[in-house]
PDB file of C-alpha atoms in Angstrom:
ATOM      1  CA  MET A 197     143.866  62.767 113.994  1.00 61.00           C
ATOM      2  CA  THR A 198     142.030  65.240 111.589  1.00 75.00           C
ATOM      3  CA  ALA A 199     144.890  66.499 109.224  1.00 84.00           C
ATOM      4  CA  LEU A 200     144.753  70.337 109.893  1.00 89.00           C
ATOM      5  CA  TYR A 201     143.435  71.562 106.283  1.00 88.00           C
ATOM      6  CA  THR A 202     140.949  69.222 106.923  1.00 90.00           C
ATOM      7  CA  ARG A 203     139.943  70.742 110.028  1.00 91.00           C
ATOM      8  CA  TYR A 204     140.331  74.308 109.081  1.00 91.00           C
ATOM      9  CA  ARG A 205     138.470  74.337 105.614  1.00 92.00           C
ATOM     10  CA  SER A 206     136.521  77.346 104.778  1.00 92.00           C
ATOM     11  CA  GLN A 207     132.590  77.192 105.868  1.00 94.00           C
ATOM     12  CA  ARG A 208     131.511  80.261 104.963  1.00 94.00           C
ATOM     13  CA  PHE A 209     132.247  82.866 101.905  1.00 95.00           C
ATOM     14  CA  ASP A 210     133.405  84.993 104.479  1.00 93.00           C
ATOM     15  CA  ALA A 211     136.120  82.650 105.743  1.00 93.00           C
ATOM     16  CA  LEU A 212     137.942  82.100 102.000  1.00 94.00           C
ATOM     17  CA  VAL A 213     141.255  83.913 102.116  1.00 93.00           C
ATOM     18  CA  GLY A 214     142.104  85.909  98.925  1.00 91.00           C
ATOM     19  CA  GLN A 215     139.461  85.325  97.015  1.00 94.00           C
ATOM     20  CA  ASP A 216     137.103  88.319  97.468  1.00 93.00           C
ATOM     21  CA  ALA A 217     136.357  88.889  93.691  1.00 93.00           C
ATOM     22  CA  ALA A 218     134.584  85.443  93.357  1.00 94.00           C
ATOM     23  CA  VAL A 219     133.084  85.768  96.876  1.00 95.00           C
ATOM     24  CA  ARG A 220     131.489  89.225  96.267  1.00 95.00           C
ATOM     25  CA  THR A 221     130.293  87.819  92.696  1.00 96.00           C
ATOM     26  CA  LEU A 222     128.600  84.612  94.086  1.00 96.00           C
ATOM     27  CA  LYS A 223     127.126  86.225  97.336  1.00 96.00           C
ATOM     28  CA  ASN A 224     125.220  88.925  94.854  1.00 95.00           C
ATOM     29  CA  ALA A 225     124.057  86.272  92.922  1.00 95.00           C
ATOM     30  CA  LEU A 226     122.715  83.820  95.575  1.00 95.00           C
ATOM     31  CA  SER A 227     120.955  87.110  97.180  1.00 92.00           C
ATOM     32  CA  GLY A 228     119.672  88.317  94.113  1.00 92.00           C
ATOM     33  CA  GLY A 229     117.963  85.030  93.407  1.00 91.00           C
ATOM     34  CA  ARG A 230     120.755  84.761  89.921  1.00 93.00           C
ATOM     35  CA  VAL A 231     122.716  81.580  90.769  1.00 94.00           C
ATOM     36  CA  ALA A 232     123.628  79.985  87.027  1.00 93.00           C
ATOM     37  CA  HIS A 233     123.114  76.473  86.385  1.00 93.00           C
ATOM     38  CA  ALA A 234     126.906  75.355  85.900  1.00 94.00           C
ATOM     39  CA  TYR A 235     129.675  77.231  87.368  1.00 96.00           C
ATOM     40  CA  LEU A 236     133.621  76.455  86.555  1.00 97.00           C
ATOM     41  CA  PHE A 237     136.304  77.331  89.301  1.00 97.00           C
ATOM     42  CA  THR A 238     139.651  76.978  88.166  1.00 96.00           C
ATOM     43  CA  GLY A 239     143.247  77.836  89.292  1.00 94.00           C
ATOM     44  CA  ILE A 240     146.292  76.323  91.087  1.00 93.00           C
ATOM     45  CA  ARG A 241     145.924  74.017  93.440  1.00 92.00           C
ATOM     46  CA  GLY A 242     144.727  75.331  97.204  1.00 93.00           C
ATOM     47  CA  THR A 243     143.305  78.221  96.637  1.00 94.00           C
ATOM     48  CA  GLY A 244     139.446  76.639  97.812  1.00 93.00           C
ATOM     49  CA  LYS A 245     137.726  76.325  95.060  1.00 96.00           C
ATOM     50  CA  THR A 246     136.362  72.818  95.763  1.00 95.00           C
ATOM     51  CA  SER A 247     135.837  75.046  99.549  1.00 95.00           C
ATOM     52  CA  THR A 248     134.350  77.490  97.738  1.00 96.00           C
ATOM     53  CA  ALA A 249     131.983  74.264  95.576  1.00 96.00           C
ATOM     54  CA  ARG A 250     130.597  73.083  99.086  1.00 96.00           C
ATOM     55  CA  ILE A 251     130.249  76.348  99.951  1.00 96.00           C
ATOM     56  CA  LEU A 252     127.989  77.336  97.425  1.00 97.00           C
ATOM     57  CA  ALA A 253     126.086  73.582  97.286  1.00 96.00           C
ATOM     58  CA  LYS A 254     124.974  74.843 101.331  1.00 96.00           C
ATOM     59  CA  ALA A 255     123.967  78.361  99.621  1.00 96.00           C
ATOM     60  CA  VAL A 256     121.956  77.181  97.435  1.00 96.00           C
ATOM     61  CA  ASN A 257     119.996  75.158  99.617  1.00 96.00           C
ATOM     62  CA  CYS A 258     120.409  76.311 102.743  1.00 96.00           C
ATOM     63  CA  LEU A 259     117.001  77.608 104.861  1.00 95.00           C
ATOM     64  CA  GLY A 260     117.933  80.279 106.998  1.00 94.00           C
ATOM     65  CA  LEU A 261     120.156  82.181 103.944  1.00 93.00           C
ATOM     66  CA  VAL A 262     121.649  85.763 105.024  1.00 92.00           C
ATOM     67  CA  ASP A 263     122.890  87.979 102.692  1.00 92.00           C
ATOM     68  CA  GLY A 264     124.278  85.195 100.270  1.00 94.00           C
ATOM     69  CA  GLU A 265     125.610  83.291 103.665  1.00 95.00           C
ATOM     70  CA  PRO A 266     124.841  79.967 104.443  1.00 96.00           C
ATOM     71  CA  ASP A 267     123.498  79.831 108.117  1.00 94.00           C
ATOM     72  CA  ASN A 268     125.569  76.219 108.742  1.00 93.00           C
ATOM     73  CA  THR A 269     122.478  75.210 111.405  1.00 95.00           C
ATOM     74  CA  CYS A 270     119.568  74.319 109.446  1.00 95.00           C
ATOM     75  CA  VAL A 271     119.050  70.583 108.215  1.00 96.00           C
ATOM     76  CA  ASN A 272     120.403  71.082 105.274  1.00 95.00           C
ATOM     77  CA  CYS A 273     123.433  72.849 105.762  1.00 96.00           C
ATOM     78  CA  VAL A 274     124.185  70.323 108.809  1.00 95.00           C
ATOM     79  CA  ALA A 275     123.624  66.879 106.655  1.00 95.00           C
ATOM     80  CA  ILE A 276     126.231  68.468 103.579  1.00 95.00           C
ATOM     81  CA  ASN A 277     128.872  69.112 106.664  1.00 93.00           C
ATOM     82  CA  ASP A 278     128.203  65.798 108.147  1.00 92.00           C
ATOM     83  CA  ALA A 279     128.966  64.296 104.814  1.00 90.00           C
ATOM     84  CA  ALA A 280     125.422  62.751 104.974  1.00 92.00           C
ATOM     85  CA  ALA A 281     123.712  64.400 102.020  1.00 93.00           C
ATOM     86  CA  THR A 282     122.937  62.040  98.872  1.00 93.00           C
ATOM     87  CA  ASP A 283     122.008  64.819  96.865  1.00 95.00           C
ATOM     88  CA  LEU A 284     125.403  66.481  97.023  1.00 95.00           C
ATOM     89  CA  ILE A 285     127.262  64.310  94.536  1.00 94.00           C
ATOM     90  CA  GLU A 286     131.220  64.640  94.610  1.00 94.00           C
ATOM     91  CA  ILE A 287     133.103  62.917  91.233  1.00 93.00           C
ATOM     92  CA  ASP A 288     136.937  62.653  91.250  1.00 92.00           C
ATOM     93  CA  ALA A 289     137.349  62.656  87.322  1.00 90.00           C
ATOM     94  CA  ALA A 290     140.723  61.248  87.654  1.00 85.00           C
ATOM     95  CA  SER A 291     139.271  58.535  88.492  1.00 87.00           C
ATOM     96  CA  ASN A 292     135.700  58.104  86.928  1.00 84.00           C
ATOM     97  CA  ARG A 293     136.526  60.040  83.761  1.00 83.00           C
ATOM     98  CA  GLY A 294     134.491  57.760  81.045  1.00 86.00           C
ATOM     99  CA  VAL A 295     131.494  58.110  79.221  1.00 88.00           C
ATOM    100  CA  ASP A 296     130.052  55.542  80.977  1.00 89.00           C
ATOM    101  CA  GLU A 297     130.095  57.640  84.014  1.00 88.00           C
ATOM    102  CA  ILE A 298     129.006  60.647  82.586  1.00 89.00           C
ATOM    103  CA  ARG A 299     126.214  59.206  81.211  1.00 88.00           C
ATOM    104  CA  ASP A 300     125.211  57.203  84.464  1.00 89.00           C
ATOM    105  CA  LEU A 301     125.597  61.000  86.132  1.00 89.00           C
ATOM    106  CA  ARG A 302     123.266  62.220  83.034  1.00 87.00           C
ATOM    107  CA  GLU A 303     121.020  60.285  84.007  1.00 89.00           C
ATOM    108  CA  LYS A 304     120.195  60.038  87.525  1.00 89.00           C
ATOM    109  CA  ALA A 305     120.727  63.931  87.588  1.00 90.00           C
ATOM    110  CA  ARG A 306     116.691  63.724  86.228  1.00 89.00           C
ATOM    111  CA  TYR A 307     115.439  62.407  89.198  1.00 90.00           C
ATOM    112  CA  LEU A 308     114.690  65.125  91.708  1.00 93.00           C
ATOM    113  CA  PRO A 309     116.609  65.247  94.774  1.00 94.00           C
ATOM    114  CA  ALA A 310     115.792  63.075  98.138  1.00 91.00           C
ATOM    115  CA  LEU A 311     116.366  65.753 100.521  1.00 90.00           C
ATOM    116  CA  LEU A 312     117.987  69.156  99.396  1.00 94.00           C
ATOM    117  CA  LYS A 313     116.136  71.479  97.606  1.00 94.00           C
ATOM    118  CA  ARG A 314     118.518  71.470  94.241  1.00 94.00           C
ATOM    119  CA  LYS A 315     120.499  68.084  93.519  1.00 95.00           C
ATOM    120  CA  VAL A 316     124.462  69.236  92.888  1.00 96.00           C
ATOM    121  CA  TYR A 317     127.313  67.385  91.531  1.00 95.00           C
ATOM    122  CA  ILE A 318     130.722  68.747  92.251  1.00 95.00           C
ATOM    123  CA  ILE A 319     133.381  67.670  89.297  1.00 94.00           C
ATOM    124  CA  ASP A 320     136.971  67.464  90.639  1.00 94.00           C
ATOM    125  CA  GLU A 321     139.631  67.981  88.611  1.00 93.00           C
ATOM    126  CA  ALA A 322     137.286  68.403  85.438  1.00 94.00           C
ATOM    127  CA  HIS A 323     139.847  68.340  83.042  1.00 94.00           C
ATOM    128  CA  GLN A 324     140.452  64.785  83.262  1.00 93.00           C
ATOM    129  CA  LEU A 325     137.165  63.707  81.295  1.00 93.00           C
ATOM    130  CA  THR A 326     137.515  62.059  78.341  1.00 91.00           C
ATOM    131  CA  ASN A 327     136.311  63.581  75.040  1.00 91.00           C
ATOM    132  CA  GLU A 328     133.583  60.847  74.856  1.00 91.00           C
ATOM    133  CA  ALA A 329     132.709  61.732  78.935  1.00 92.00           C
ATOM    134  CA  PHE A 330     132.622  65.652  77.564  1.00 92.00           C
ATOM    135  CA  ASN A 331     130.074  65.267  74.769  1.00 91.00           C
ATOM    136  CA  ALA A 332     127.915  63.301  77.012  1.00 89.00           C
ATOM    137  CA  LEU A 333     127.687  65.993  79.610  1.00 91.00           C
ATOM    138  CA  LEU A 334     127.029  68.881  76.364  1.00 90.00           C
ATOM    139  CA  LYS A 335     123.723  68.331  76.759  1.00 83.00           C
ATOM    140  CA  THR A 336     122.892  68.102  80.052  1.00 86.00           C
ATOM    141  CA  LEU A 337     125.063  71.469  80.728  1.00 89.00           C
ATOM    142  CA  GLU A 338     122.889  72.948  77.914  1.00 84.00           C
ATOM    143  CA  GLU A 339     119.830  72.009  78.752  1.00 82.00           C
ATOM    144  CA  PRO A 340     119.891  70.790  82.621  1.00 83.00           C
ATOM    145  CA  PRO A 341     116.880  70.152  84.784  1.00 88.00           C
ATOM    146  CA  GLU A 342     115.630  73.261  87.035  1.00 90.00           C
ATOM    147  CA  HIS A 343     116.856  71.211  90.396  1.00 93.00           C
ATOM    148  CA  VAL A 344     120.358  70.617  89.267  1.00 94.00           C
ATOM    149  CA  LEU A 345     123.701  72.725  89.839  1.00 95.00           C
ATOM    150  CA  PHE A 346     126.877  71.847  87.796  1.00 95.00           C
ATOM    151  CA  ILE A 347     129.973  73.125  89.525  1.00 96.00           C
ATOM    152  CA  LEU A 348     133.250  72.192  87.662  1.00 96.00           C
ATOM    153  CA  CYS A 349     136.647  72.421  89.102  1.00 96.00           C
ATOM    154  CA  THR A 350     140.024  72.647  87.648  1.00 95.00           C
ATOM    155  CA  THR A 351     143.479  73.508  87.373  1.00 94.00           C
ATOM    156  CA  GLU A 352     144.004  73.134  83.535  1.00 94.00           C
ATOM    157  CA  SER A 353     141.084  75.184  82.283  1.00 94.00           C
ATOM    158  CA  HIS A 354     142.257  75.431  78.908  1.00 94.00           C
ATOM    159  CA  LYS A 355     142.260  71.011  78.886  1.00 94.00           C
ATOM    160  CA  LEU A 356     138.236  71.763  78.611  1.00 95.00           C
ATOM    161  CA  PRO A 357     136.880  72.044  75.456  1.00 94.00           C
ATOM    162  CA  ALA A 358     135.364  75.648  74.362  1.00 94.00           C
ATOM    163  CA  THR A 359     131.414  73.887  74.351  1.00 93.00           C
ATOM    164  CA  ILE A 360     131.616  73.150  77.984  1.00 94.00           C
ATOM    165  CA  ILE A 361     133.313  76.408  78.633  1.00 95.00           C
ATOM    166  CA  SER A 362     130.665  78.321  77.267  1.00 94.00           C
ATOM    167  CA  ARG A 363     127.830  77.049  78.873  1.00 93.00           C
ATOM    168  CA  THR A 364     129.456  77.865  82.745  1.00 94.00           C
ATOM    169  CA  GLN A 365     129.907  80.694  84.588  1.00 95.00           C
ATOM    170  CA  ARG A 366     133.761  81.098  84.970  1.00 96.00           C
ATOM    171  CA  PHE A 367     135.865  81.977  88.043  1.00 96.00           C
ATOM    172  CA  ASP A 368     139.350  82.077  88.138  1.00 96.00           C
ATOM    173  CA  PHE A 369     140.734  81.626  91.453  1.00 95.00           C
ATOM    174  CA  ARG A 370     144.269  83.234  91.782  1.00 93.00           C
ATOM    175  CA  ARG A 371     147.557  82.440  93.853  1.00 93.00           C
ATOM    176  CA  ILE A 372     146.759  83.906  97.342  1.00 94.00           C
ATOM    177  CA  GLY A 373     149.057  86.383  98.665  1.00 92.00           C
ATOM    178  CA  GLU A 374     151.952  85.677 101.235  1.00 91.00           C
ATOM    179  CA  GLU A 375     150.346  87.972 103.902  1.00 92.00           C
ATOM    180  CA  ASP A 376     147.158  86.564 103.712  1.00 94.00           C
ATOM    181  CA  ILE A 377     148.373  82.890 104.224  1.00 95.00           C
ATOM    182  CA  ALA A 378     151.167  83.966 106.905  1.00 94.00           C
ATOM    183  CA  ALA A 379     148.028  85.690 108.982  1.00 95.00           C
ATOM    184  CA  ARG A 380     146.105  82.666 108.279  1.00 95.00           C
ATOM    185  CA  LEU A 381     148.994  80.308 109.676  1.00 95.00           C
ATOM    186  CA  ALA A 382     148.987  83.049 112.659  1.00 95.00           C
ATOM    187  CA  TRP A 383     145.381  82.379 113.157  1.00 95.00           C
ATOM    188  CA  ILE A 384     145.515  78.229 112.562  1.00 94.00           C
ATOM    189  CA  SER A 385     148.598  78.153 115.175  1.00 93.00           C
ATOM    190  CA  GLN A 386     146.549  80.210 118.122  1.00 93.00           C
ATOM    191  CA  GLN A 387     143.690  78.206 117.482  1.00 93.00           C
ATOM    192  CA  GLU A 388     146.085  74.598 118.214  1.00 91.00           C
ATOM    193  CA  ALA A 389     148.223  76.621 120.980  1.00 91.00           C
ATOM    194  CA  LEU A 390     151.480  76.511 118.332  1.00 91.00           C
ATOM    195  CA  GLU A 391     154.537  78.921 119.275  1.00 92.00           C
ATOM    196  CA  VAL A 392     155.170  79.970 115.964  1.00 92.00           C
ATOM    197  CA  ARG A 393     157.997  82.851 115.169  1.00 92.00           C
ATOM    198  CA  SER A 394     157.122  85.892 112.428  1.00 91.00           C
ATOM    199  CA  ASP A 395     160.327  84.161 110.361  1.00 89.00           C
ATOM    200  CA  GLY A 396     158.916  80.638 110.286  1.00 91.00           C
ATOM    201  CA  LEU A 397     155.216  81.918 109.112  1.00 93.00           C
ATOM    202  CA  ALA A 398     157.031  84.074 106.540  1.00 90.00           C
ATOM    203  CA  LEU A 399     158.733  81.033 105.435  1.00 89.00           C
ATOM    204  CA  LEU A 400     156.260  78.661 105.079  1.00 93.00           C
ATOM    205  CA  ALA A 401     153.478  81.360 103.081  1.00 92.00           C
ATOM    206  CA  ALA A 402     156.674  82.010 100.656  1.00 87.00           C
ATOM    207  CA  MET A 403     156.985  78.134 100.357  1.00 86.00           C
ATOM    208  CA  ALA A 404     153.379  77.510  99.416  1.00 90.00           C
ATOM    209  CA  GLN A 405     153.394  79.574  96.648  1.00 87.00           C
ATOM    210  CA  GLY A 406     149.819  80.969  96.539  1.00 91.00           C
ATOM    211  CA  SER A 407     148.322  77.423  97.806  1.00 94.00           C
ATOM    212  CA  MET A 408     146.802  77.355 100.890  1.00 94.00           C
ATOM    213  CA  ARG A 409     146.375  74.337 101.616  1.00 94.00           C
ATOM    214  CA  ASP A 410     150.111  73.349 101.028  1.00 93.00           C
ATOM    215  CA  ALA A 411     150.806  75.877 103.824  1.00 94.00           C
ATOM    216  CA  ILE A 412     148.662  74.314 106.105  1.00 94.00           C
ATOM    217  CA  THR A 413     149.484  71.149 105.015  1.00 93.00           C
ATOM    218  CA  MET A 414     153.545  72.357 106.042  1.00 92.00           C
ATOM    219  CA  LEU A 415     152.465  74.173 109.303  1.00 93.00           C
ATOM    220  CA  ASP A 416     151.114  70.814 110.186  1.00 92.00           C
ATOM    221  CA  GLN A 417     153.857  68.837 109.648  1.00 89.00           C
ATOM    222  CA  MET A 418     155.937  71.404 111.294  1.00 89.00           C
ATOM    223  CA  ALA A 419     153.871  70.894 114.797  1.00 87.00           C
ATOM    224  CA  SER A 420     154.798  67.192 114.647  1.00 84.00           C
ATOM    225  CA  ALA A 421     158.729  68.117 114.793  1.00 79.00           C
ATOM    226  CA  GLY A 422     158.219  68.161 118.195  1.00 77.00           C
ATOM    227  CA  VAL A 423     159.938  71.657 118.937  1.00 77.00           C
ATOM    228  CA  ASP A 424     158.665  74.540 121.498  1.00 80.00           C
ATOM    229  CA  ALA A 425     158.998  76.772 118.558  1.00 87.00           C
ATOM    230  CA  ILE A 426     158.034  76.863 114.554  1.00 90.00           C
ATOM    231  CA  ASP A 427     160.988  79.319 113.296  1.00 89.00           C
ATOM    232  CA  ALA A 428     162.288  79.780 109.932  1.00 87.00           C
ATOM    233  CA  ALA A 429     165.549  77.294 110.811  1.00 84.00           C
ATOM    234  CA  THR A 430     163.117  74.782 112.170  1.00 87.00           C
ATOM    235  CA  VAL A 431     161.147  75.167 108.502  1.00 88.00           C
ATOM    236  CA  ARG A 432     164.621  74.765 106.340  1.00 83.00           C
ATOM    237  CA  ARG A 433     165.339  71.668 108.327  1.00 81.00           C
ATOM    238  CA  GLN A 434     162.598  69.773 108.308  1.00 83.00           C
ATOM    239  CA  LEU A 435     161.557  70.288 104.368  1.00 81.00           C
ATOM    240  CA  GLY A 436     165.191  70.152 103.396  1.00 78.00           C
ATOM    241  CA  LEU A 437     165.617  73.945 102.637  1.00 80.00           C
ATOM    242  CA  VAL A 438     168.802  75.573 102.386  1.00 81.00           C
ATOM    243  CA  THR A 439     169.424  79.024 103.138  1.00 81.00           C
ATOM    244  CA  GLN A 440     169.278  82.839 101.470  1.00 82.00           C
ATOM    245  CA  ARG A 441     172.263  82.713 101.073  1.00 83.00           C
ATOM    246  CA  GLU A 442     173.166  79.608 100.146  1.00 85.00           C
ATOM    247  CA  LEU A 443     171.171  79.774  97.218  1.00 86.00           C
ATOM    248  CA  ALA A 444     172.788  83.169  96.089  1.00 85.00           C
ATOM    249  CA  GLY A 445     176.220  81.754  96.583  1.00 86.00           C
ATOM    250  CA  LEU A 446     175.557  79.434  93.694  1.00 86.00           C
ATOM    251  CA  LEU A 447     173.807  81.735  91.718  1.00 85.00           C
ATOM    252  CA  VAL A 448     177.076  83.586  91.812  1.00 85.00           C
ATOM    253  CA  ALA A 449     178.812  80.798  91.352  1.00 86.00           C
ATOM    254  CA  ALA A 450     176.769  79.817  88.462  1.00 84.00           C
ATOM    255  CA  CYS A 451     177.238  83.539  86.995  1.00 83.00           C
ATOM    256  CA  GLU A 452     180.732  83.310  87.179  1.00 84.00           C
ATOM    257  CA  GLY A 453     180.917  80.334  85.459  1.00 85.00           C
ATOM    258  CA  ASP A 454     182.834  78.035  89.133  1.00 87.00           C
ATOM    259  CA  ALA A 455     181.675  74.619  87.868  1.00 89.00           C
ATOM    260  CA  ALA A 456     184.592  73.404  91.026  1.00 90.00           C
ATOM    261  CA  THR A 457     182.571  75.843  93.545  1.00 88.00           C
ATOM    262  CA  ALA A 458     178.779  75.452  91.890  1.00 86.00           C
ATOM    263  CA  LEU A 459     179.323  71.607  92.252  1.00 89.00           C
ATOM    264  CA  ARG A 460     181.011  71.365  95.536  1.00 89.00           C
ATOM    265  CA  GLU A 461     177.998  73.689  96.821  1.00 86.00           C
ATOM    266  CA  LEU A 462     175.585  71.478  95.663  1.00 87.00           C
ATOM    267  CA  ASP A 463     176.828  68.535  96.821  1.00 87.00           C
ATOM    268  CA  GLY A 464     177.225  69.910 100.326  1.00 85.00           C
ATOM    269  CA  MET A 465     173.509  70.967 100.535  1.00 84.00           C
ATOM    270  CA  ALA A 466     172.920  67.171  98.883  1.00 84.00           C
ATOM    271  CA  THR A 467     174.896  65.673 101.789  1.00 83.00           C
ATOM    272  CA  ARG A 468     173.300  67.330 104.259  1.00 78.00           C
ATOM    273  CA  GLY A 469     169.574  66.249 102.963  1.00 77.00           C
ATOM    274  CA  ALA A 470     168.264  69.266 100.855  1.00 79.00           C
ATOM    275  CA  ASP A 471     165.500  68.493  98.541  1.00 79.00           C
ATOM    276  CA  MET A 472     167.032  68.565  95.139  1.00 83.00           C
ATOM    277  CA  ARG A 473     163.650  68.905  93.083  1.00 83.00           C
ATOM    278  CA  GLN A 474     162.786  72.211  96.012  1.00 80.00           C
ATOM    279  CA  LEU A 475     166.441  73.754  95.895  1.00 84.00           C
ATOM    280  CA  THR A 476     165.699  73.978  92.055  1.00 86.00           C
ATOM    281  CA  ALA A 477     162.741  75.499  92.569  1.00 83.00           C
ATOM    282  CA  ASN A 478     163.937  77.709  95.002  1.00 83.00           C
ATOM    283  CA  LEU A 479     166.954  78.423  93.005  1.00 85.00           C
ATOM    284  CA  ALA A 480     164.837  79.769  89.940  1.00 87.00           C
ATOM    285  CA  GLU A 481     162.741  82.102  92.411  1.00 84.00           C
ATOM    286  CA  MET A 482     165.968  83.558  93.744  1.00 84.00           C
ATOM    287  CA  ALA A 483     167.335  84.210  90.325  1.00 84.00           C
ATOM    288  CA  ARG A 484     163.958  85.513  89.528  1.00 86.00           C
ATOM    289  CA  LYS A 485     163.929  88.415  92.399  1.00 83.00           C
ATOM    290  CA  ALA A 486     167.670  88.633  91.378  1.00 82.00           C
ATOM    291  CA  VAL A 487     167.050  89.861  88.164  1.00 82.00           C
ATOM    292  CA  LEU A 488     164.024  92.037  89.398  1.00 84.00           C
ATOM    293  CA  LEU A 489     166.488  93.538  92.287  1.00 80.00           C
ATOM    294  CA  SER A 490     169.140  94.433  89.317  1.00 78.00           C
ATOM    295  CA  VAL A 491     166.584  96.336  87.208  1.00 78.00           C
ATOM    296  CA  GLY A 492     165.297  98.005  90.244  1.00 77.00           C
ATOM    297  CA  ALA A 493     161.942  96.912  90.350  1.00 74.00           C
ATOM    298  CA  ALA A 494     161.341  96.288  94.046  1.00 76.00           C
ATOM    299  CA  PRO A 495     164.147  96.809  97.145  1.00 79.00           C
ATOM    300  CA  ALA A 496     165.361  93.554  98.315  1.00 77.00           C
ATOM    301  CA  ALA A 497     163.079  93.393 101.302  1.00 74.00           C
ATOM    302  CA  THR A 498     160.041  93.834  99.754  1.00 75.00           C
ATOM    303  CA  LEU A 499     161.015  91.239  97.296  1.00 75.00           C
ATOM    304  CA  GLY A 500     161.592  88.902 100.534  1.00 73.00           C
ATOM    305  CA  ILE A 501     165.433  88.847  99.727  1.00 77.00           C
ATOM    306  CA  GLU A 502     167.117  88.662 103.295  1.00 75.00           C
ATOM    307  CA  ASP A 503     170.175  91.470 104.239  1.00 73.00           C
ATOM    308  CA  GLU A 504     172.946  88.519 104.426  1.00 71.00           C
ATOM    309  CA  ALA A 505     171.712  87.860 100.797  1.00 76.00           C
ATOM    310  CA  ALA A 506     171.299  90.738  99.633  1.00 76.00           C
ATOM    311  CA  THR A 507     174.638  91.490  99.159  1.00 73.00           C
ATOM    312  CA  ASP A 508     175.486  89.023  97.222  1.00 72.00           C
ATOM    313  CA  MET A 509     172.488  89.095  94.750  1.00 71.00           C
ATOM    314  CA  ALA A 510     173.611  92.368  93.660  1.00 68.00           C
ATOM    315  CA  ALA A 511     176.908  90.338  92.003  1.00 65.00           C
ATOM    316  CA  VAL A 512     174.348  88.073  89.967  1.00 65.00           C
ATOM    317  CA  VAL A 513     173.472  90.133  87.471  1.00 58.00           C
TER     318      VAL A 513
END
C-alpha cells in the first residue's frame, strides 16, 4: 500500500503549501521564458524541495504549459509522473557523492535528451558531495549545455561551496505554518475517509515542526491505529507524547529545584512509554513558550498553550 505522503505529493505548483514566494517566482520565470540553468532549493526536511524540483522538471518539458503550470496530461508530463522519463535523472548525493559519479554525470550531460525537451538533473542532499565532486561539477554549472537543467536540493546549504551557490538561483523553503499543515491534513483525511478531530489535527501540525511530510507520515500512522476517531489523546498515545500540563509541571519542578519531583515525573512518563527524545524536544519548546508568555509576547492561546497548562506555565519564569 502506498504511503500517504507519496500518494498526496504535489503535482502542480499551486498544490504546494506554504512556499508562495518560490512558487510565484518560478511560475513567472516559466511564463516569461527566463528559466535559469541551475537552481538551489534549501530548507528543512519535508517542506517541498524535491516535489518542487520535480514539478519544475515537468514544467520546463511540458507541451501544454499554462501560466507556468504543467498540464500533467501531455506525453512528457505523463512520462515524468510515471517515473518513465530517462531524461529526468535523480541522484542521491548521500550514496553517490564521489568525484567519479559526478564525472560520469558531466560526460552524460553533454548528450541531447532522448525524449524530453531538456535533460534535468535533480541532486538531492547535495551537501553530501565531496570537495572533489563539487570541483568536478563546478565547470558544468558554470558553462552548462543549453539542453540541461540542474536542481540541487539540500537541508544544509552552508556546507555547499560559495562557488557552487553563486552559479545557482537560490530559493529558501521556509517552515510551513501549523494552520497550513492542519488544513492540508484535514483535506487528506477527507479524501481518505478518516475521522480526525480538530485537536488531533492541531497536535499533529505542532509535532511536525514545519515539515509537511512529517505531518502526513504521522497521520498515516494514526490511520493505522484502528480507532474510530483520531483526537489529541490518540496522537499522544500512539506517538508516546505527554500532555502540556505534565510538561508544565516538570518545568515548574525544575525551576524550583525540586529534583525529587522532577525525577519522579520523568520516571512515570518513561514507564508509560513516553519517547524520551521527543520529550526533550517538547520540553524545550514548552520552555520557549513559557519565556514568550512571561514577557507578554503573546497570550497563551496564541502560543498554543492549553488552558490546563497555562496556570502552571505562569509560575515557570
